[in-house]
Short mmCIF file of C-alpha atoms in Angstrom, two decimals:
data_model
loop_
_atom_site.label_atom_id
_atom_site.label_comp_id
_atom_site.label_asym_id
_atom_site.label_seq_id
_atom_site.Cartn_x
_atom_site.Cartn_y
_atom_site.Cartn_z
CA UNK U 113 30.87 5.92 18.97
CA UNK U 114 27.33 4.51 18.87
CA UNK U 115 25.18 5.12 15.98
CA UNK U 116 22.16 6.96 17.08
CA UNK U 117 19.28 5.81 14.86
CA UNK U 118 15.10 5.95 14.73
CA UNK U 119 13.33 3.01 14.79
CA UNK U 120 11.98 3.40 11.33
CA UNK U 121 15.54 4.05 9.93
CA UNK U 122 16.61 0.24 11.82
CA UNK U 123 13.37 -1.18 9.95
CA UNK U 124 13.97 0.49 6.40
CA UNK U 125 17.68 -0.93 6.63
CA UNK U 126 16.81 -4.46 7.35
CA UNK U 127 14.10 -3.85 4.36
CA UNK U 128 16.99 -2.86 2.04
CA UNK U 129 19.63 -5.60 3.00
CA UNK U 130 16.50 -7.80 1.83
CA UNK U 131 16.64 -6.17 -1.87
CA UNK U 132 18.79 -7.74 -4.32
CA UNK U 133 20.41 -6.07 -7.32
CA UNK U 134 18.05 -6.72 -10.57
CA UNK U 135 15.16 -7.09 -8.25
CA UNK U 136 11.60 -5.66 -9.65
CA UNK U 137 10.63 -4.59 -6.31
CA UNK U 138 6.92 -2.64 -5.93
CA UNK U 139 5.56 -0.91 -2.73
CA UNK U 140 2.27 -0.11 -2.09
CA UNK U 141 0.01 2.32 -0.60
CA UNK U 142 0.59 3.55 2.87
CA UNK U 143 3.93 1.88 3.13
CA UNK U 144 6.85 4.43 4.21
CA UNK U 145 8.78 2.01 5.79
CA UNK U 146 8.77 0.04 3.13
CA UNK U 147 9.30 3.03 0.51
CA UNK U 148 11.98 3.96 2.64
CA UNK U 149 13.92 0.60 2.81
CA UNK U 150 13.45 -0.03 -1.09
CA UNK U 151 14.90 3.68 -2.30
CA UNK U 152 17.72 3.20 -0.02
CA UNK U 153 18.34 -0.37 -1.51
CA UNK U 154 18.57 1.35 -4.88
CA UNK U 155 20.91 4.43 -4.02
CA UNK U 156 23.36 1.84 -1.56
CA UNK U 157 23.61 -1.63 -3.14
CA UNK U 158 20.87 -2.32 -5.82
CA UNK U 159 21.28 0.32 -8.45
CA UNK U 160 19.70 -2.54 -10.82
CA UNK U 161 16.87 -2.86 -9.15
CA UNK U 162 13.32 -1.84 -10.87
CA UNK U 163 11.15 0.29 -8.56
CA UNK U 164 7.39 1.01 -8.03
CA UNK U 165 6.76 3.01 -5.25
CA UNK U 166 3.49 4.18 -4.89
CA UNK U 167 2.63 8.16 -5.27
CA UNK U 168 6.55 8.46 -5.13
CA UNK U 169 6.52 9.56 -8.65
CA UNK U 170 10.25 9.26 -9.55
CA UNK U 171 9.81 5.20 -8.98
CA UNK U 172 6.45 5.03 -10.56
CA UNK U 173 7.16 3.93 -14.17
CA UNK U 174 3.53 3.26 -15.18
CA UNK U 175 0.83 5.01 -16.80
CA UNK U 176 -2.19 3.29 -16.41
CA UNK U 177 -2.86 3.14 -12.61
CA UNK U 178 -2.21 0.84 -10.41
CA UNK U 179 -3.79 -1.65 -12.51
CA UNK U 180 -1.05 -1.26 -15.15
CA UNK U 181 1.08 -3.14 -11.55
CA UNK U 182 -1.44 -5.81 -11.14
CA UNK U 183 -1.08 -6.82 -14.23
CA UNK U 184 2.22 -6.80 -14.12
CA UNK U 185 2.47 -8.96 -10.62
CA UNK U 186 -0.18 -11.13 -12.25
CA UNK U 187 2.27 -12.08 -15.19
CA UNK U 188 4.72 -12.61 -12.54
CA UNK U 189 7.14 -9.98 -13.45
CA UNK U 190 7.09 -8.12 -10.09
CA UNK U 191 9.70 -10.25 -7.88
CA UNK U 192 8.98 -8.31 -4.34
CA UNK U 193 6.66 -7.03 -2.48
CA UNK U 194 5.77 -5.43 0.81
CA UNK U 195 2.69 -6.41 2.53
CA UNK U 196 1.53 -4.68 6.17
CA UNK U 197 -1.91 -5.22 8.17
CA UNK U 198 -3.69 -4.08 11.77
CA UNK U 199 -3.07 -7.31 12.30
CA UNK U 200 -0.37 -10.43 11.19
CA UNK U 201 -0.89 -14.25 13.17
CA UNK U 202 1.64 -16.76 13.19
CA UNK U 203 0.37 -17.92 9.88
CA UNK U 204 1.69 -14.98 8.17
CA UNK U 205 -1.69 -14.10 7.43
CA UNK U 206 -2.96 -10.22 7.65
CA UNK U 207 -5.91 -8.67 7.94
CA UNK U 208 -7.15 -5.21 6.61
CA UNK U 209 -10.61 -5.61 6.85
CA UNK U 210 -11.95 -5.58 10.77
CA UNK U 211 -11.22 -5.77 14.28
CA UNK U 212 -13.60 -8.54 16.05
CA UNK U 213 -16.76 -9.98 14.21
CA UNK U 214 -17.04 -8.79 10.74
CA UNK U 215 -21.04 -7.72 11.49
CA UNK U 216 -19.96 -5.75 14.14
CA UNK U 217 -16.94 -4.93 14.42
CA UNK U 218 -15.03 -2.96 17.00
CA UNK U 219 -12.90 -1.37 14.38
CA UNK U 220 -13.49 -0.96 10.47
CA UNK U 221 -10.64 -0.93 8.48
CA UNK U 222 -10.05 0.37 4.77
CA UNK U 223 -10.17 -2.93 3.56
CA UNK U 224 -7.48 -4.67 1.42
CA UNK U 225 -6.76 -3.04 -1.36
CA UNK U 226 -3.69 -5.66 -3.70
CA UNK U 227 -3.11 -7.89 -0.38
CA UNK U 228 -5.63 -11.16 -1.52
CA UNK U 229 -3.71 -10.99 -4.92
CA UNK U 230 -0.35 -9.68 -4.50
CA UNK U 231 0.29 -12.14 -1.54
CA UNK U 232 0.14 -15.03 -4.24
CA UNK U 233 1.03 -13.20 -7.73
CA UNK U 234 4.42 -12.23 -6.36
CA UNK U 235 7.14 -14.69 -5.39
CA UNK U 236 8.75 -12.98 -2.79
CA UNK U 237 6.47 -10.89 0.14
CA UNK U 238 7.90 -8.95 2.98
CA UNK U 239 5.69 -8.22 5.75
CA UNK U 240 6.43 -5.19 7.99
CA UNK U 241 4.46 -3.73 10.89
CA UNK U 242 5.01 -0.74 12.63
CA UNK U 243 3.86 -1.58 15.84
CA UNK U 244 4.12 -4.72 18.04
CA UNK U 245 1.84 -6.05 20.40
CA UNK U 246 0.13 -8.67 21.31
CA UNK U 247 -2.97 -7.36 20.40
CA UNK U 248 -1.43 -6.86 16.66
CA UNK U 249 0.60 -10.09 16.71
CA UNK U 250 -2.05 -12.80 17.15
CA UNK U 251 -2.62 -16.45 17.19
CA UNK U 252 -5.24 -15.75 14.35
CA UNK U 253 -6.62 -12.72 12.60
CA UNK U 254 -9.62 -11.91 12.95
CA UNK U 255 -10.58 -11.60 9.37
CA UNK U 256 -7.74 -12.90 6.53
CA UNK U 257 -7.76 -10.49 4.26
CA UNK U 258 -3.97 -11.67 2.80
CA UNK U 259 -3.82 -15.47 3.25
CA UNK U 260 -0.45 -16.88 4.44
CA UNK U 261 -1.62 -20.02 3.06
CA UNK U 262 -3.35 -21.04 0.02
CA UNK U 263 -5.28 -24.32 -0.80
CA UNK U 264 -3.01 -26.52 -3.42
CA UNK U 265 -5.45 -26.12 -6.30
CA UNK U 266 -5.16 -22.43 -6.50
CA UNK U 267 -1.94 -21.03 -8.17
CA UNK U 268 0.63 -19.29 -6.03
CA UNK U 269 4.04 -18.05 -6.66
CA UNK U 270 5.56 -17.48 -2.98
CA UNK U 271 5.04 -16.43 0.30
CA UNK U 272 6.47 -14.55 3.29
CA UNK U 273 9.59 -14.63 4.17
CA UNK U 274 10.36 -12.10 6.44
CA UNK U 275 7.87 -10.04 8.68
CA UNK U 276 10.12 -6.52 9.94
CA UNK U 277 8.57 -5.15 13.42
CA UNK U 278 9.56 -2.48 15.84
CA UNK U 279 11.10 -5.14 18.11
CA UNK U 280 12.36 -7.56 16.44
CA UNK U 281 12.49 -9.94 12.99
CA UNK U 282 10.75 -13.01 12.07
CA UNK U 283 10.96 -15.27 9.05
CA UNK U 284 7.99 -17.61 7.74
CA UNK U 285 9.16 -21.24 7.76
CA UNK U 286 7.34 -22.85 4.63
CA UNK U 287 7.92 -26.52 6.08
CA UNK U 288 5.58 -25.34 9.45
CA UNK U 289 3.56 -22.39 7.89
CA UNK U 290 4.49 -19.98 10.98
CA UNK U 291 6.45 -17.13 11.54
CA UNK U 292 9.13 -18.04 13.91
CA UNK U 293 11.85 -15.42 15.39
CA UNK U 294 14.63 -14.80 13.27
CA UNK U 295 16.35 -12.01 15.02
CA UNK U 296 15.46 -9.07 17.88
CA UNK U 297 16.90 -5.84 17.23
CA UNK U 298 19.89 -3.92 19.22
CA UNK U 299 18.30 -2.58 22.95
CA UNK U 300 15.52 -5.35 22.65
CA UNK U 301 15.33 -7.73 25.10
CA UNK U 302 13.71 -11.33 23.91
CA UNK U 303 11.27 -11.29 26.71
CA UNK U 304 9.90 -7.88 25.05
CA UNK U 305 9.31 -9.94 21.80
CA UNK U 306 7.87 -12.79 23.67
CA UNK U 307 5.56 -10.76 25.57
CA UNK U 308 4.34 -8.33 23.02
CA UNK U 309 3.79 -11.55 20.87
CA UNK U 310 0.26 -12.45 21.05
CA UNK U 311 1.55 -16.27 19.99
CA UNK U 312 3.67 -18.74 21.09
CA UNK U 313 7.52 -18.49 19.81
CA UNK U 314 8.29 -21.47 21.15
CA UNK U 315 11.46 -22.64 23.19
CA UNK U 316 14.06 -19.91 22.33
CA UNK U 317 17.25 -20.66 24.23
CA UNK U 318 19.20 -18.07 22.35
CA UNK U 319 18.59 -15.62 18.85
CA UNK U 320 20.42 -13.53 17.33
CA UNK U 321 20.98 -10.08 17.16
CA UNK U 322 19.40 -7.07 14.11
CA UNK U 323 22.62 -5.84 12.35
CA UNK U 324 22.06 -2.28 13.21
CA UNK U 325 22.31 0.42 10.13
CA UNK U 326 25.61 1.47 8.94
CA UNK U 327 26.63 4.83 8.76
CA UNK U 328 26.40 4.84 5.00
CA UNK U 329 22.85 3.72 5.12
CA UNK U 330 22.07 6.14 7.46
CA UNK U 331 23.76 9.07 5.41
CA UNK U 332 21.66 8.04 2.81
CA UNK U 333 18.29 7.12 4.22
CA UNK U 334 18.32 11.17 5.63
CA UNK U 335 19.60 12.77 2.38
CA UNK U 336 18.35 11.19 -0.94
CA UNK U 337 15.34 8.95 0.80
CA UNK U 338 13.77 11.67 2.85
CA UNK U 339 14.11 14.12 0.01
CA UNK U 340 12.41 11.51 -2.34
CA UNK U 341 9.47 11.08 0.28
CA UNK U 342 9.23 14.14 1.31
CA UNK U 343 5.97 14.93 -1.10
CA UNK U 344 4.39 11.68 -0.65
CA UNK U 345 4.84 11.07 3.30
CA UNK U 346 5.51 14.53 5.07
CA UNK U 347 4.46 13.32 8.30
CA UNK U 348 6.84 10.23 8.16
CA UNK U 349 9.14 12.14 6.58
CA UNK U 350 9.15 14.73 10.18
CA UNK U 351 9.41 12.16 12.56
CA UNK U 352 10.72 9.01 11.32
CA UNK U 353 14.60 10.34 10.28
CA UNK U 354 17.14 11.25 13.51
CA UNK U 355 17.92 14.14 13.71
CA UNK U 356 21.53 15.18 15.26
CA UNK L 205 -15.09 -2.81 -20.42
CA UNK L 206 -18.83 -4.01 -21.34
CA UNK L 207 -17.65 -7.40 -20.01
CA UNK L 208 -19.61 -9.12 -16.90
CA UNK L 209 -16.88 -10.03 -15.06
CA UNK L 210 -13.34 -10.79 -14.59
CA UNK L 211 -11.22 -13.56 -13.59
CA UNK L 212 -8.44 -12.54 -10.47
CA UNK L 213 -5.40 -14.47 -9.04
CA UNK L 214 -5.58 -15.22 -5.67
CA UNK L 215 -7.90 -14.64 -3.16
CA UNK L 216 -8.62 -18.47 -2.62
CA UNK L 217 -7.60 -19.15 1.10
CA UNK L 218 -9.00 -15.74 1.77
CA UNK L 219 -12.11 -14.50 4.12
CA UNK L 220 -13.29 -12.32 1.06
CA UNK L 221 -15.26 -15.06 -0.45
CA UNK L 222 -17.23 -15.41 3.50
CA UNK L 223 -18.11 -11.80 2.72
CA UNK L 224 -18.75 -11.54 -1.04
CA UNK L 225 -21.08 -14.19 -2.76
CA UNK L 226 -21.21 -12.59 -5.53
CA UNK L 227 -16.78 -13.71 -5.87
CA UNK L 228 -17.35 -16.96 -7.86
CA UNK L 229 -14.83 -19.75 -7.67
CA UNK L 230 -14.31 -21.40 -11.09
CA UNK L 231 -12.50 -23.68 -12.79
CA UNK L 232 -9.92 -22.37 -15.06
CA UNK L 233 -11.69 -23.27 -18.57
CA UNK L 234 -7.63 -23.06 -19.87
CA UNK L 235 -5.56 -24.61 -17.51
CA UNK L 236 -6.07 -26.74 -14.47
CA UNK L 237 -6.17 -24.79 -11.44
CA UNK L 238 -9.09 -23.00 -9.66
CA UNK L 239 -9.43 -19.24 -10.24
CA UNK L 240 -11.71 -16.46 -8.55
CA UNK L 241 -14.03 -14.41 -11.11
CA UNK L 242 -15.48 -11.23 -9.95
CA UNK L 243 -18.28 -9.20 -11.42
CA UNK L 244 -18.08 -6.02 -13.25
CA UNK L 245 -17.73 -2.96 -11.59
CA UNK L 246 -20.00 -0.03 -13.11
CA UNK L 247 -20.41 3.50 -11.08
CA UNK L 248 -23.12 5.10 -11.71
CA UNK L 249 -21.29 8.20 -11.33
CA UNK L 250 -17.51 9.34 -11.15
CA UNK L 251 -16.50 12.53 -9.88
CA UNK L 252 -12.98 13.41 -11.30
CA UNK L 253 -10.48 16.65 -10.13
CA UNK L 254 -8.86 17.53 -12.99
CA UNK L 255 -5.98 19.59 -13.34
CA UNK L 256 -7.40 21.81 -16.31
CA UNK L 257 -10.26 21.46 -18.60
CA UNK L 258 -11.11 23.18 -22.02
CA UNK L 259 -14.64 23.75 -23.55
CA UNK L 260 -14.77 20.66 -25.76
CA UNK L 261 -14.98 18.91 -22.32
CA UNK L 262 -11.83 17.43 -22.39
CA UNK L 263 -9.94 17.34 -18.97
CA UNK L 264 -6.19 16.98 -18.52
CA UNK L 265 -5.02 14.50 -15.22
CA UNK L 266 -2.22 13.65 -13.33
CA UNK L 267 -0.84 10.51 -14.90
CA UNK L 268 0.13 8.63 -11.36
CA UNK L 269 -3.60 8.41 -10.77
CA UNK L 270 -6.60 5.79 -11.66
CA UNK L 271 -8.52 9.08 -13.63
CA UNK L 272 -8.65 7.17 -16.64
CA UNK L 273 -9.97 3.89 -15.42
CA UNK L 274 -12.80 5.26 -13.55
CA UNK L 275 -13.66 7.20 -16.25
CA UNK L 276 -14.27 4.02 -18.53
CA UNK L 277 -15.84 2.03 -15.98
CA UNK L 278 -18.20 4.75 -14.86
CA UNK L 279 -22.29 5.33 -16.38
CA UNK L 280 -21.28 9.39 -16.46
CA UNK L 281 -18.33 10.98 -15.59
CA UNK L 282 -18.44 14.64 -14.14
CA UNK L 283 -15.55 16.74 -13.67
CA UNK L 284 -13.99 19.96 -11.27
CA UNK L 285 -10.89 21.33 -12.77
CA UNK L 286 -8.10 24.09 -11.24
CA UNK L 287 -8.32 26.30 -14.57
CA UNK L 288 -10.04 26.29 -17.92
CA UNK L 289 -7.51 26.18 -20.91
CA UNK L 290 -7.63 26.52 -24.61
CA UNK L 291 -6.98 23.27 -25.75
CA UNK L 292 -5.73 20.69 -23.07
CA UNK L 293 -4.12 18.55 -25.79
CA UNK L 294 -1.49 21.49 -26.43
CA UNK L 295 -0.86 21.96 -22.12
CA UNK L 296 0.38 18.09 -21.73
CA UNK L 297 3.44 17.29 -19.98
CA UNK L 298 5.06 13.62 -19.24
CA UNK L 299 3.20 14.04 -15.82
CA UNK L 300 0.01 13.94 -17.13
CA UNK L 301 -2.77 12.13 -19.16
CA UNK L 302 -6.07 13.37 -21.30
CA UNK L 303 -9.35 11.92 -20.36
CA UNK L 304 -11.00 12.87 -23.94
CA UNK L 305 -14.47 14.52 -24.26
CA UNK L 306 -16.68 11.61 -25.09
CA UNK L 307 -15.94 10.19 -21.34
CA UNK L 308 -17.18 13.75 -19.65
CA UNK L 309 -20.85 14.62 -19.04
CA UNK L 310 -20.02 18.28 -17.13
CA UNK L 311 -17.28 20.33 -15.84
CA UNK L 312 -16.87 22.82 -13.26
CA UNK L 313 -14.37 24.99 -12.53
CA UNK L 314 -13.77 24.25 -8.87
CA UNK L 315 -9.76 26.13 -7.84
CA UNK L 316 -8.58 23.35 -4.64
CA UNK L 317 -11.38 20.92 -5.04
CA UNK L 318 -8.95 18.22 -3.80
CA UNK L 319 -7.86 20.12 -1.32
CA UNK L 320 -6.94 18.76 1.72
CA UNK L 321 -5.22 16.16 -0.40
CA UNK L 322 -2.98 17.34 -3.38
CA UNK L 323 -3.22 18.27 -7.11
CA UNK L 324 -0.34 18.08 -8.33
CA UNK L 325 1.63 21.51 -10.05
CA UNK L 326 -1.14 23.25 -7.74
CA UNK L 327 -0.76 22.08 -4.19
CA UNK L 328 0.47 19.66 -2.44
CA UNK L 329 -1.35 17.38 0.93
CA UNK L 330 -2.11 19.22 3.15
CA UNK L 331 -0.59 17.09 6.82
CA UNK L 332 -1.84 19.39 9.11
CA UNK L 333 -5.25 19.76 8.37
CA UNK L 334 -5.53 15.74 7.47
CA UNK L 335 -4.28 14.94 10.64
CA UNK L 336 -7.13 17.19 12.04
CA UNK L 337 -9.58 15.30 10.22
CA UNK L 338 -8.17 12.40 11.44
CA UNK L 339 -8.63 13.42 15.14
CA UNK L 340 -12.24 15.24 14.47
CA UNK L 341 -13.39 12.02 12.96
CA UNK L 342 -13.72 10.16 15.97
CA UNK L 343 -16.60 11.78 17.63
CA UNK L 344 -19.82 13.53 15.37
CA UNK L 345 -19.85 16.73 17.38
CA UNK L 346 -16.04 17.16 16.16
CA UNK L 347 -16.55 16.01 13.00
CA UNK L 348 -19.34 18.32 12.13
CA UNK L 349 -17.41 21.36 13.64
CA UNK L 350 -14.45 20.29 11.52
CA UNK L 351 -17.01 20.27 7.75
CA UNK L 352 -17.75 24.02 9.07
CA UNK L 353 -14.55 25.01 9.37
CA UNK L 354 -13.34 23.33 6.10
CA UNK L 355 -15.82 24.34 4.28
CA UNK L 356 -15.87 28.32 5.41
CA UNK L 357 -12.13 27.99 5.69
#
């Protein structure tokens, strides 16, 4: 029997199979996916790992705000994080800020709240997306609010590694500074990544495939993870678990 | 803090310092690296929802908030609050937090002045009507309708 699954349950598995026991792993705001992916990591195979989830208060261990977490990732003591934007290049970086010309823009956005200090305080960063087109994947943002790339004189712990999407997977090659496809998930075709990719993938002659959730996962992710979200997201929490 | 500004990791490599002059790039005066200083942020006013307040002035707040920090960096600090207590000292809980006295200039007792969003122990976010402010936002003549049905709602 096939597994019948949401999209956002595919992209908070591949989050959690990224989450390693021991981990202090912090999401931020507006980030179900994310929140999703990092509570299921804990309940399935990371019990060790330290959480800060945003307005999820059962994984919010501080007291002082979020800047009680900044400081934290600024001492380097927060291992992952999970970083999203209206729009990602091939670069890795995001941007929060606006669509077109930042005088006058077609769209304004909120602006980025930890992104142009998390992206270099914390070793590890995910990015995730939950949409993906070519107007969202681009050759270059149009304002960098999170910068893939820093200049050498500036201290930096990390960088991407892994950027989750609707369709498909890529991972940020250090050695080239671009995200390059890693893997496209189950019922996506590669010419669906390529064309909804507003830059070049290169020559792909073959890529693998997502490793689609498990039925344990998937147990969990609409028991204990919805529950736990259910407060903090309750429109994700409607539409983004299957329902039989 | 009383300090003029404050040195962040980061940003470097950014479009932030295109946008904000007044984000300094400096050398590190410890180390050898180049760091971003920023200057002091001072409100002249902060408006806090508290969950209760008593008559000293002292308001009680949920503890997985920034209350507190606002209320320090802010000129004057006024407050709403769901219910007036006794002594908000004696109501705490591990949820919550006490923004003393000396930070408040006024309260008002204001029952779901966060409302649509939540207070927490008193309501929670309200999705519907959000996502109806979401939708009204996009054009004035629906926005406007929306404030006078909030508002008599």
């Amino acid at each position: 029997m096939t597994l019948q699954y949401t999209v956002e349950e595919l992209m908070a598995a591949v989050i959690s199979r990224e989450i390693q026991d021991g981990e202090v792993v912090a999401v931020g705001t507006i980030s179900p996916v994310p929140a999703a992916g990092a509570i299921l990591a804990k309940l399935h195979h990371a019990p060790g790992a330290e959480l800060a989830v945003w307005m999820v208060r059962e994984y919010w261990p501080f007291s002082e705000g979020v800047k009680e977490f900044f400081d934290l990732a600024q001492k380097g003591a927060v291992d992952l994080f999970f970083l999203g934007g209206a729009q990602i290049d091939q670069f890795g970086n995001t941007n929060l800020h606006v669509l077109g010309d930042y005088d006058r823009p077609k769209v304004r956005l909120p602006g980025g709240a930890g992104s142009g200090t998390l992206y270099y305080t914390v070793p590890r960063v995910i990015l995730f997306k939950t949409d993906h087109t070519n107007r969202s994947f681009v050759e270059k943002v149009d304002f960098v609010t999170g910068a893939g790339q820093s200049p050498p004189e500036v201290r930096r712990q990390g960088h991407a590694e892994k950027c989750i999407t609707p369709l498909c997977v890529f991972r940020y090659n250090p050695g080239t500074g671009r995200l390059e496809l890693d893997s496209v998930h189950p019922g996506v075709e590669l010419q669906q990544v390529v064309e909804n990719t507003g830059f070049d993938l290169g020559e792909i002659e073959q890529v693998p495939q997502t490793r689609a959730p498990e039925a344990e996962e998937l147990e969990i992710l609409r028991t204990a993870v919805k529950e736990k979200l259910r407060t903090t997201y309750p429109h994700f929490v409607q539409t983004a678990f299957h329902s039989a | 803090m009383g300090i003029p500004f404050m040195p962040v990791r980061g940003i470097i490599g950014t479009d932030y310092l295109q946008i904000r002059p007044d984000f300094k790039v400096i050398n590190n005066p410890y180390g050898e690296d180049k760091i971003v200083v920023v200057p002091a942020n001072v409100p002249e006013v902060a408006l806090i929802h508290a969950k209760k307040a008593d008559r000293q002035g002292n308001i009680l707040v949920d503890r997985f908030e920034n209350d507190p920090l606002l209320a320090r960096a802010s000129k004057k600090v006024f407050a709403s609050c769901e219910e007036v207590v006794e002594n908000v000292y004696r109501e705490l809980t591990p949820e919550d937090i006490v923004i003393p006295s000396i930070y408040i200039r006024g309260v008002i007792v204001a029952p779901g002045g966060a409302a649509p969003t939540r207070c927490p122990g008193y309501y929670e976010l309200d999705d519907a009507t959000l996502q109806a402010y979401v939708k009204a936002s996009r054009e004035e003549s629906t926005f406007s309708n929306y404030v006078q049905d909030f508002l008599q709602g």
